PDB file of C-alpha atoms in Angstrom:
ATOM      1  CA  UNK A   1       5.328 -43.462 -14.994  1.00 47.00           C
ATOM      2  CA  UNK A   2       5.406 -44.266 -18.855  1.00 67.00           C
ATOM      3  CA  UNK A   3       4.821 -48.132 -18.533  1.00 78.00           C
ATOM      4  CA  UNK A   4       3.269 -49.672 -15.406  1.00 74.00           C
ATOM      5  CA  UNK A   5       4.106 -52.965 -15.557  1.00 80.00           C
ATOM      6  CA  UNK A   6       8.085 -51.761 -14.530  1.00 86.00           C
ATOM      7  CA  UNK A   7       8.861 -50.644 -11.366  1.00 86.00           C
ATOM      8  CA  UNK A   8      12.085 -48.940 -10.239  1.00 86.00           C
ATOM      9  CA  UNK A   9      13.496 -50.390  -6.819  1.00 83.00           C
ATOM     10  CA  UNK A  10      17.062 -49.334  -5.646  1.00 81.00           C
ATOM     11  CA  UNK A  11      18.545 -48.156  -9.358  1.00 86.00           C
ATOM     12  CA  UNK A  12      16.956 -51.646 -10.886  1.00 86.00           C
ATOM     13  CA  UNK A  13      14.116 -52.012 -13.028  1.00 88.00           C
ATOM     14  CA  UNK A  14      11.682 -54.732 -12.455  1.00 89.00           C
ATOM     15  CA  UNK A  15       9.113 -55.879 -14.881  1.00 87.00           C
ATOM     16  CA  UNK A  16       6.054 -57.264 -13.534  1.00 88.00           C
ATOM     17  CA  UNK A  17       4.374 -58.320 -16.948  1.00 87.00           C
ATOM     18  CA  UNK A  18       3.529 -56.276 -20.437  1.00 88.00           C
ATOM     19  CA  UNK A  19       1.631 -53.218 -20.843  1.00 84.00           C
ATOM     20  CA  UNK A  20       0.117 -52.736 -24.238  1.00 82.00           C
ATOM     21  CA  UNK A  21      -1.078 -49.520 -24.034  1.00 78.00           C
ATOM     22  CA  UNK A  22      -4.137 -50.124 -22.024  1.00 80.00           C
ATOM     23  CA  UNK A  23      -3.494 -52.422 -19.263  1.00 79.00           C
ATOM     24  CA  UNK A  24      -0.663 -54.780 -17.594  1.00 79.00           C
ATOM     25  CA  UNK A  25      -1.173 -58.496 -18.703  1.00 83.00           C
ATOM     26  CA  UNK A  26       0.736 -59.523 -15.151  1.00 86.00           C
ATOM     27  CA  UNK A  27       3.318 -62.465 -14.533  1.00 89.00           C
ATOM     28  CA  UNK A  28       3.301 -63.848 -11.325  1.00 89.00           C
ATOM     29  CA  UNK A  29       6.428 -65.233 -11.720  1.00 90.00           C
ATOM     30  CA  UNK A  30       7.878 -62.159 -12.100  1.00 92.00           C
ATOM     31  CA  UNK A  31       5.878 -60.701  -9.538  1.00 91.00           C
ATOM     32  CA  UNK A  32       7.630 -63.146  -7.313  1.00 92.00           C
ATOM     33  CA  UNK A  33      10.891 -62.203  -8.141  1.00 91.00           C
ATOM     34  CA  UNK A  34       9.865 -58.240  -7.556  1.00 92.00           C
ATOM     35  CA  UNK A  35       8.438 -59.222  -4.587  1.00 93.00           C
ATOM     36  CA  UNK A  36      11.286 -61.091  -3.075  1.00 92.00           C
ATOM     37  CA  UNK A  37      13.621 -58.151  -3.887  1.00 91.00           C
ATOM     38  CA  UNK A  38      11.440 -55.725  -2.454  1.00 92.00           C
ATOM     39  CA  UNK A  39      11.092 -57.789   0.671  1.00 93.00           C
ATOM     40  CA  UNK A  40      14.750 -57.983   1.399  1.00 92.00           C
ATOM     41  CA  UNK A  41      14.886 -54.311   1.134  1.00 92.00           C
ATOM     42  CA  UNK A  42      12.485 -53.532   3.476  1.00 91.00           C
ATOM     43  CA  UNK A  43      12.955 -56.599   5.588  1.00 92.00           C
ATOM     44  CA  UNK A  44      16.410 -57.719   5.280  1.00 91.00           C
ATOM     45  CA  UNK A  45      18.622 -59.954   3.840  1.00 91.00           C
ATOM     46  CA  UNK A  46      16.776 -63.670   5.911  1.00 90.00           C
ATOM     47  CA  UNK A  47      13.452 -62.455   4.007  1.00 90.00           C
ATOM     48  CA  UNK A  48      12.032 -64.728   1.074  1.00 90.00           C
ATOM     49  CA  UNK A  49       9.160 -65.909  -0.360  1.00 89.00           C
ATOM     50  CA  UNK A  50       8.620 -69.629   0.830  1.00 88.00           C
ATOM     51  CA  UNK A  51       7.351 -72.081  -2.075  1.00 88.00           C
ATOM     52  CA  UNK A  52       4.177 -72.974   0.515  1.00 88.00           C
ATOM     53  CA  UNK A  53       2.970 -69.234   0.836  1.00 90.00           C
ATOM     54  CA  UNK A  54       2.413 -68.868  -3.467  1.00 90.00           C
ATOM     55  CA  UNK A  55      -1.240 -70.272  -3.309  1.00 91.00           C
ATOM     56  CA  UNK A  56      -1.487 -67.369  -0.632  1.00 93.00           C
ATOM     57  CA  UNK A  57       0.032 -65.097  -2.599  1.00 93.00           C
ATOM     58  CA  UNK A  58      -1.521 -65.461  -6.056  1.00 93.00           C
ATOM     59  CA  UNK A  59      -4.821 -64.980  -4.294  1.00 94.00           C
ATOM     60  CA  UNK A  60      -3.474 -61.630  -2.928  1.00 95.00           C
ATOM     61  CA  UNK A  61      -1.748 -60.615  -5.671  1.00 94.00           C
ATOM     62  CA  UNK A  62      -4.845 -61.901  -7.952  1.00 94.00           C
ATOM     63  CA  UNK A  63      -6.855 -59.400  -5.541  1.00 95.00           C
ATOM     64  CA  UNK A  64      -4.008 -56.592  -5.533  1.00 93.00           C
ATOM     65  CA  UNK A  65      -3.607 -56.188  -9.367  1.00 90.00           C
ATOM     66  CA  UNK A  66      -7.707 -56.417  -9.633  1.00 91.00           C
ATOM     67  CA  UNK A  67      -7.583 -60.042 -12.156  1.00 89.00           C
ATOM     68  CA  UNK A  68     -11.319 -60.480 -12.340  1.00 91.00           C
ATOM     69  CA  UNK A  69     -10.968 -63.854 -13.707  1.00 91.00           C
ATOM     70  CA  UNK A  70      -8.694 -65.031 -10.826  1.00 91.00           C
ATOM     71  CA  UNK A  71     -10.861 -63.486  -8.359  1.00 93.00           C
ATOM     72  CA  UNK A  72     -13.955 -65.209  -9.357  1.00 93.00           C
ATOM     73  CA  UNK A  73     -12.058 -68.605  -9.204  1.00 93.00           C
ATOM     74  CA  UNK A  74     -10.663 -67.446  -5.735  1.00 94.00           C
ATOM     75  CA  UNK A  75     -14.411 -66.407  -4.838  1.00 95.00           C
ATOM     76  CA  UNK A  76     -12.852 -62.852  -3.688  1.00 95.00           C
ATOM     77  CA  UNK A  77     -14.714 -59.997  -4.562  1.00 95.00           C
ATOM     78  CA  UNK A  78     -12.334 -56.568  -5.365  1.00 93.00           C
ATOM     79  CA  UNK A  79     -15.163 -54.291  -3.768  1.00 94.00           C
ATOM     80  CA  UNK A  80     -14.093 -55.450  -0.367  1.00 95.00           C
ATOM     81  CA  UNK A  81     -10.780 -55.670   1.808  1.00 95.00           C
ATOM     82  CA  UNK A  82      -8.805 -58.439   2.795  1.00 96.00           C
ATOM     83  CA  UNK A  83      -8.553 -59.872   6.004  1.00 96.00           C
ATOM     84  CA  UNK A  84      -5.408 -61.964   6.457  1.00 96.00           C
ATOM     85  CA  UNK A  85      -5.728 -65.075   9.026  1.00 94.00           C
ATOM     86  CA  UNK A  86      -3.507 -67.353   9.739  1.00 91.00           C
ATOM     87  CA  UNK A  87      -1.064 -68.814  13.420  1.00 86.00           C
ATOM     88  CA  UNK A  88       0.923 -66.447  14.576  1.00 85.00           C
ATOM     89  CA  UNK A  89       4.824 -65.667  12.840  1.00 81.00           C
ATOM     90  CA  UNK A  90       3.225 -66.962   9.236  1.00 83.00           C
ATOM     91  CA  UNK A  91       4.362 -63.790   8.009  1.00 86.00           C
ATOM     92  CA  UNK A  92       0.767 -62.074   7.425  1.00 92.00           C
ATOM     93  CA  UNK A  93       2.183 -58.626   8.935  1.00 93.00           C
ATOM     94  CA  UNK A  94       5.103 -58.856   6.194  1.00 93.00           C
ATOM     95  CA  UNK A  95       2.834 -59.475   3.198  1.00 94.00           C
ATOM     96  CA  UNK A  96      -0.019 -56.846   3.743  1.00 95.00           C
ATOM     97  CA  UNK A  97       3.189 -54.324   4.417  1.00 94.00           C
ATOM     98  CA  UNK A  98       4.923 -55.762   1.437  1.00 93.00           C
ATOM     99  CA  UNK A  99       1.816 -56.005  -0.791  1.00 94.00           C
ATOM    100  CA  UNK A 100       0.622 -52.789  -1.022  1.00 91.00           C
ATOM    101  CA  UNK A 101       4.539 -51.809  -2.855  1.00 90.00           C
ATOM    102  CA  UNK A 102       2.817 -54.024  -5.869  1.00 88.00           C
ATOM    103  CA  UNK A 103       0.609 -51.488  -7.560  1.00 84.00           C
ATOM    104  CA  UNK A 104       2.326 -48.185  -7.004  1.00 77.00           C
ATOM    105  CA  UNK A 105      -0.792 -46.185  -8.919  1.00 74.00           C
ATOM    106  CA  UNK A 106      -3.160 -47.238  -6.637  1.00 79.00           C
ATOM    107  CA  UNK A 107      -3.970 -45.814  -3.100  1.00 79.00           C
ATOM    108  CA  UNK A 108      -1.362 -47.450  -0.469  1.00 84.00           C
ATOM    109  CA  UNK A 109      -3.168 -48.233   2.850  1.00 92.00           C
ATOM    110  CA  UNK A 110      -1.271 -47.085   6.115  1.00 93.00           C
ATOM    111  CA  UNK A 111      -0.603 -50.434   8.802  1.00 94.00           C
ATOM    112  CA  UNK A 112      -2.078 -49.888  12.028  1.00 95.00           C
ATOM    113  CA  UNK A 113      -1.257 -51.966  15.101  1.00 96.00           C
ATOM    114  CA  UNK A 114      -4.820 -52.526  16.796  1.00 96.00           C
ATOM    115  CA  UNK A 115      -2.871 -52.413  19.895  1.00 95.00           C
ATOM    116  CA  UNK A 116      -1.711 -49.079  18.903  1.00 95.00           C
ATOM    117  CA  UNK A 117      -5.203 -47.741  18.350  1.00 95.00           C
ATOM    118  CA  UNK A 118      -6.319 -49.216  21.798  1.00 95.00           C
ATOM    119  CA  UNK A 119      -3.375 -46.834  23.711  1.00 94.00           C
ATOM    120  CA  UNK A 120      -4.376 -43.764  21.393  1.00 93.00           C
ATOM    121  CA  UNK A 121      -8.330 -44.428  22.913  1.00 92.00           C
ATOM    122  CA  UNK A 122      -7.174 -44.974  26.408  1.00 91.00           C
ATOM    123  CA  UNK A 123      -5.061 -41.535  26.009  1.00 91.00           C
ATOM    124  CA  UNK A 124      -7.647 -39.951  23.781  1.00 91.00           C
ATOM    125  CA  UNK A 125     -11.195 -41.593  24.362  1.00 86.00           C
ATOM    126  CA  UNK A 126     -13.449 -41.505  20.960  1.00 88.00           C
ATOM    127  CA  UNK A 127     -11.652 -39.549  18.592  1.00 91.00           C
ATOM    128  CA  UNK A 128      -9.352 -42.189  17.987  1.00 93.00           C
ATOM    129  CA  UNK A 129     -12.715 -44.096  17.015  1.00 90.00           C
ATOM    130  CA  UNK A 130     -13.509 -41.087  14.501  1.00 91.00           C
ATOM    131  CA  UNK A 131      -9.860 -40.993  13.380  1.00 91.00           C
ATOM    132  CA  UNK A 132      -9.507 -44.649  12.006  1.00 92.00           C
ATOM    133  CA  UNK A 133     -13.014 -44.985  11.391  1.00 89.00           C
ATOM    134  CA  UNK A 134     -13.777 -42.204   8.909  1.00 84.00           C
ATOM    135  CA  UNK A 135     -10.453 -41.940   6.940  1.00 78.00           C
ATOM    136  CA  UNK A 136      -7.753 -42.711   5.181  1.00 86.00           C
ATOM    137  CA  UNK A 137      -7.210 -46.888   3.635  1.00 92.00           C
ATOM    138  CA  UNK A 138      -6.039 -48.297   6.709  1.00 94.00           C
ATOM    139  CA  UNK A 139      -4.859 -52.112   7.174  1.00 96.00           C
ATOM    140  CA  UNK A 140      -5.703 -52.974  10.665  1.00 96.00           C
ATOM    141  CA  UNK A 141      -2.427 -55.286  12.070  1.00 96.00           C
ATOM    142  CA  UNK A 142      -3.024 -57.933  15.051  1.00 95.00           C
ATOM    143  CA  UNK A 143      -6.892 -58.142  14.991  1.00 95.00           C
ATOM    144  CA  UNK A 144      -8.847 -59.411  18.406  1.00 92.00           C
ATOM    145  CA  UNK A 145      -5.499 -59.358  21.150  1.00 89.00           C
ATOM    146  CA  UNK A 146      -5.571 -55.923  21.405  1.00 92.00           C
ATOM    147  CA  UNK A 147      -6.188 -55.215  24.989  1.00 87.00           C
ATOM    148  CA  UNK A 148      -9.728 -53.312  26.057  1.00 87.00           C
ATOM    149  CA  UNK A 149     -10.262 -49.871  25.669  1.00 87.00           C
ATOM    150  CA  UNK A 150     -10.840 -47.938  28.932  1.00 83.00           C
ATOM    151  CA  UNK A 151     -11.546 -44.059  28.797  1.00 86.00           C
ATOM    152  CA  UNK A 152     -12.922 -41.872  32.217  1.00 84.00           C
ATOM    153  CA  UNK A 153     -13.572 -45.518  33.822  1.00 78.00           C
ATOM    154  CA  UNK A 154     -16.027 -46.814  30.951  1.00 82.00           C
ATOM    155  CA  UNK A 155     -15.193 -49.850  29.112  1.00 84.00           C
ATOM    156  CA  UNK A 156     -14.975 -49.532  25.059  1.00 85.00           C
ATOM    157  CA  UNK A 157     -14.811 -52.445  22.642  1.00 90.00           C
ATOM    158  CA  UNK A 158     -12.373 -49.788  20.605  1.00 93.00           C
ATOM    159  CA  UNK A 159     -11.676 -51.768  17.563  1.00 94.00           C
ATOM    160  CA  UNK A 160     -15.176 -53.314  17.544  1.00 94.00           C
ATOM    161  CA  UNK A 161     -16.542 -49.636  17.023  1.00 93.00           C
ATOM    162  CA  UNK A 162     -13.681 -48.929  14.373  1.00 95.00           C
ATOM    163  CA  UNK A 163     -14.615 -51.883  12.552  1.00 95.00           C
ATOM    164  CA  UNK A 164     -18.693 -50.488  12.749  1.00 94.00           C
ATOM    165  CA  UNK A 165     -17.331 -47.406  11.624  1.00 94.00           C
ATOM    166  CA  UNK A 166     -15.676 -48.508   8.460  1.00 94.00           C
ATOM    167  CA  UNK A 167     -18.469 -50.490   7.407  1.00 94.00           C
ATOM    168  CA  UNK A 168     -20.425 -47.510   7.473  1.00 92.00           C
ATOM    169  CA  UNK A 169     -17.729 -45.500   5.655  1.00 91.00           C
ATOM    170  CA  UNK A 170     -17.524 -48.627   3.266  1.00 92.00           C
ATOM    171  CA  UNK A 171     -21.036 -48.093   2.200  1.00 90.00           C
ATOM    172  CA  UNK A 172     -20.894 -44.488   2.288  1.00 89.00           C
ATOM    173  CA  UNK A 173     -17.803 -44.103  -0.259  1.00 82.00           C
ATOM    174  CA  UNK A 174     -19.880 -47.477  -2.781  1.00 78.00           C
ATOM    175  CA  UNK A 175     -16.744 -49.477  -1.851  1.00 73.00           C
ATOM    176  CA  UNK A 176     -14.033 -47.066  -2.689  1.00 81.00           C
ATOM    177  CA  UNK A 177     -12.776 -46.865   0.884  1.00 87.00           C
ATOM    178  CA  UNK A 178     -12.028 -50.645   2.334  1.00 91.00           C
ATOM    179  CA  UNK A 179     -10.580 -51.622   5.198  1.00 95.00           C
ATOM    180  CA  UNK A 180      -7.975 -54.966   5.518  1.00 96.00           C
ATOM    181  CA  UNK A 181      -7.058 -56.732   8.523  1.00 97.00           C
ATOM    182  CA  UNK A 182      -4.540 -59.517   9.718  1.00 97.00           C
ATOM    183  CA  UNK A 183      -5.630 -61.908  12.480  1.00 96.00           C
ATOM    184  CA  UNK A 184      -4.334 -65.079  14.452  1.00 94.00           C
ATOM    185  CA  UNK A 185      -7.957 -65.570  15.456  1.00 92.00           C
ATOM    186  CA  UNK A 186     -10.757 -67.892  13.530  1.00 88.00           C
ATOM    187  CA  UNK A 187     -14.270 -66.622  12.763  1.00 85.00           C
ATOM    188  CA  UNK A 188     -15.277 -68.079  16.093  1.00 88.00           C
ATOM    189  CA  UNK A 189     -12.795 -66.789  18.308  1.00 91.00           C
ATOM    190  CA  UNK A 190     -13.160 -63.262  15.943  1.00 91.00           C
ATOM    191  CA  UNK A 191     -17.421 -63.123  17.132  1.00 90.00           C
ATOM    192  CA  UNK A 192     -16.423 -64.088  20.800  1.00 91.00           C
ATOM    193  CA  UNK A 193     -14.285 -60.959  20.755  1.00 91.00           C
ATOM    194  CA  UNK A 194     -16.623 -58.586  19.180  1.00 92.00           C
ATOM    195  CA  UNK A 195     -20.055 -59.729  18.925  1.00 91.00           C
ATOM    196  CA  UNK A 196     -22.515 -61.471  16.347  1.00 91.00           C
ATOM    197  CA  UNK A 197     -23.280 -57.544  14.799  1.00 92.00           C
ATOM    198  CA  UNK A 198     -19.255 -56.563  14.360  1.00 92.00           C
ATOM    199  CA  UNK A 199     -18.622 -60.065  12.602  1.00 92.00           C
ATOM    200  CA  UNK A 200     -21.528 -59.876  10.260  1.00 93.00           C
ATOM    201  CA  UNK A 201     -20.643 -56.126   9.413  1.00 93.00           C
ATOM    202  CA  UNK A 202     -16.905 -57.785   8.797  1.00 94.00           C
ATOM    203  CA  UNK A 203     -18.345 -60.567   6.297  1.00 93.00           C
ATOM    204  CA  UNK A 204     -19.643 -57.165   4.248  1.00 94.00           C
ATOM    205  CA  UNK A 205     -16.547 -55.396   4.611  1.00 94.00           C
ATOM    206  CA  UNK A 206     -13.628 -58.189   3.972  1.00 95.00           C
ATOM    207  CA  UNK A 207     -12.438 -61.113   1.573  1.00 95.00           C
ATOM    208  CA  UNK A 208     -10.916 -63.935   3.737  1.00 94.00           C
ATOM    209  CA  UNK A 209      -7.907 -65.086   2.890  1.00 93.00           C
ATOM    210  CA  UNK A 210      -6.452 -67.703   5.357  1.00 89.00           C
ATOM    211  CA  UNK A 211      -2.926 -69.286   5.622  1.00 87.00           C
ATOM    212  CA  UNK A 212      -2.869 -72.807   6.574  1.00 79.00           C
ATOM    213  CA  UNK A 213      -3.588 -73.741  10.339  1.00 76.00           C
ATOM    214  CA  UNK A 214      -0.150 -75.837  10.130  1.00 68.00           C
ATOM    215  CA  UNK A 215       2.061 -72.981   8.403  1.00 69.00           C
ATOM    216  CA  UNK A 216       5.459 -72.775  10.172  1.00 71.00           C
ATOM    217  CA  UNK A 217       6.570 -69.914  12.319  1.00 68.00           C
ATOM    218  CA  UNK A 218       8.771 -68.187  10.244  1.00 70.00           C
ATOM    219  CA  UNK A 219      10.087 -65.815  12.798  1.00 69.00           C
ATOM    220  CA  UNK A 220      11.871 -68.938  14.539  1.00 66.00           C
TER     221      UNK A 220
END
């Protein structure tokens, strides 16, 4: 890739700002428009970006394309992840999947339902913990409703113990391997689930980024 501030999608060329030589000064206009394309391709036609999600998204995308000066504004630091909250059907799942398209170059995290990693524990028992927890960039999807983890009859808070996991891996790596997350849940609900230690570790590990409490359901 010659200049990357085009990207190729489906025989058309999309330019996302100018490159001059040494870095991308980025539009986020024209991120928007790359971003709805892409969206309908992997979504469908009915996907688009909604004119009360672009506060939202210039944090993310701020965050995404590493814009230091926007990310000091935004109070987001680039060493951590992003955890996504916000009511359920805001289209959080959509963006993180969407997102990660943006910056082609850079690492692209794999989505995980934590629902999914609950089932591979129950079938498994604690290698699934050692399989999300010590690899890979990993977006964790539907944080805190996953159901409990039960292996041989003992109880396992199994996304509690990822989350420990990747903190330690966090540190481990000096903040090259993060972790992001969505959530329906508030920090209160989020330290009822897993515990004062799990939520403090999460502080370290994540950047919140929150949709409004009154954002419609998109899905209806």
């Amino acid at each position: 890739m010659d200049n990357p501030s085009k990207i190729m999608e489906g025989g058309v060329e999309f330019s996302l700002g100018k490159f001059d030589g040494k870095s991308v000064l980025y539009d986020f206009p024209k991120i928007l428009v790359y971003l709805n394309a892409k969206g309908k391709m992997l979504f469908g036609e009915k996907f688009k970006i909604y004119e009360e999600d672009r506060d939202i998204l210039l944090k993310l995308t701020s965050y995404f394309i590493k814009d230091q000066k926007n990310c000091h504004k935004f109070e987001m630091d680039i060493k951590k992840g992003i955890l996504l909250s916000g009511p359920v059907g805001c289209g959080k799942t959509s963006l993180m999947r969407l997102l990660r398209h943006l910056v082609p170059l850079q690492r692209p995290y794999e989505m995980i339902s934590c629902r999914n990693v609950v089932f591979s524990f129950n079938h498994l028992g604690y290698k699934t913990v050692e399989d999300y927890g010590n690899t890979k960039f990993f977006c964790f999807d539907d944080l805190g409703v996953e159901p409990a983890g039960r292996f041989y009859g003992k109880d396992c808070n199994v996304i509690g113990e990822v989350l420990l996991s990747r903190h330690e891996l966090f540190l481990q790596t000096k903040h090259n391997i993060k972790t992001h997350a969505t959530t329906n849940l508030n920090a209160e609900e989020l330290e009822e689930r897993y515990g004062n230690r799990v939520r403090s570790r999460m502080r370290e590990l994540f950047n919140l980024v929150a949709f409004d409490e009154g954002a419609e359901d998109k899905r209806k």
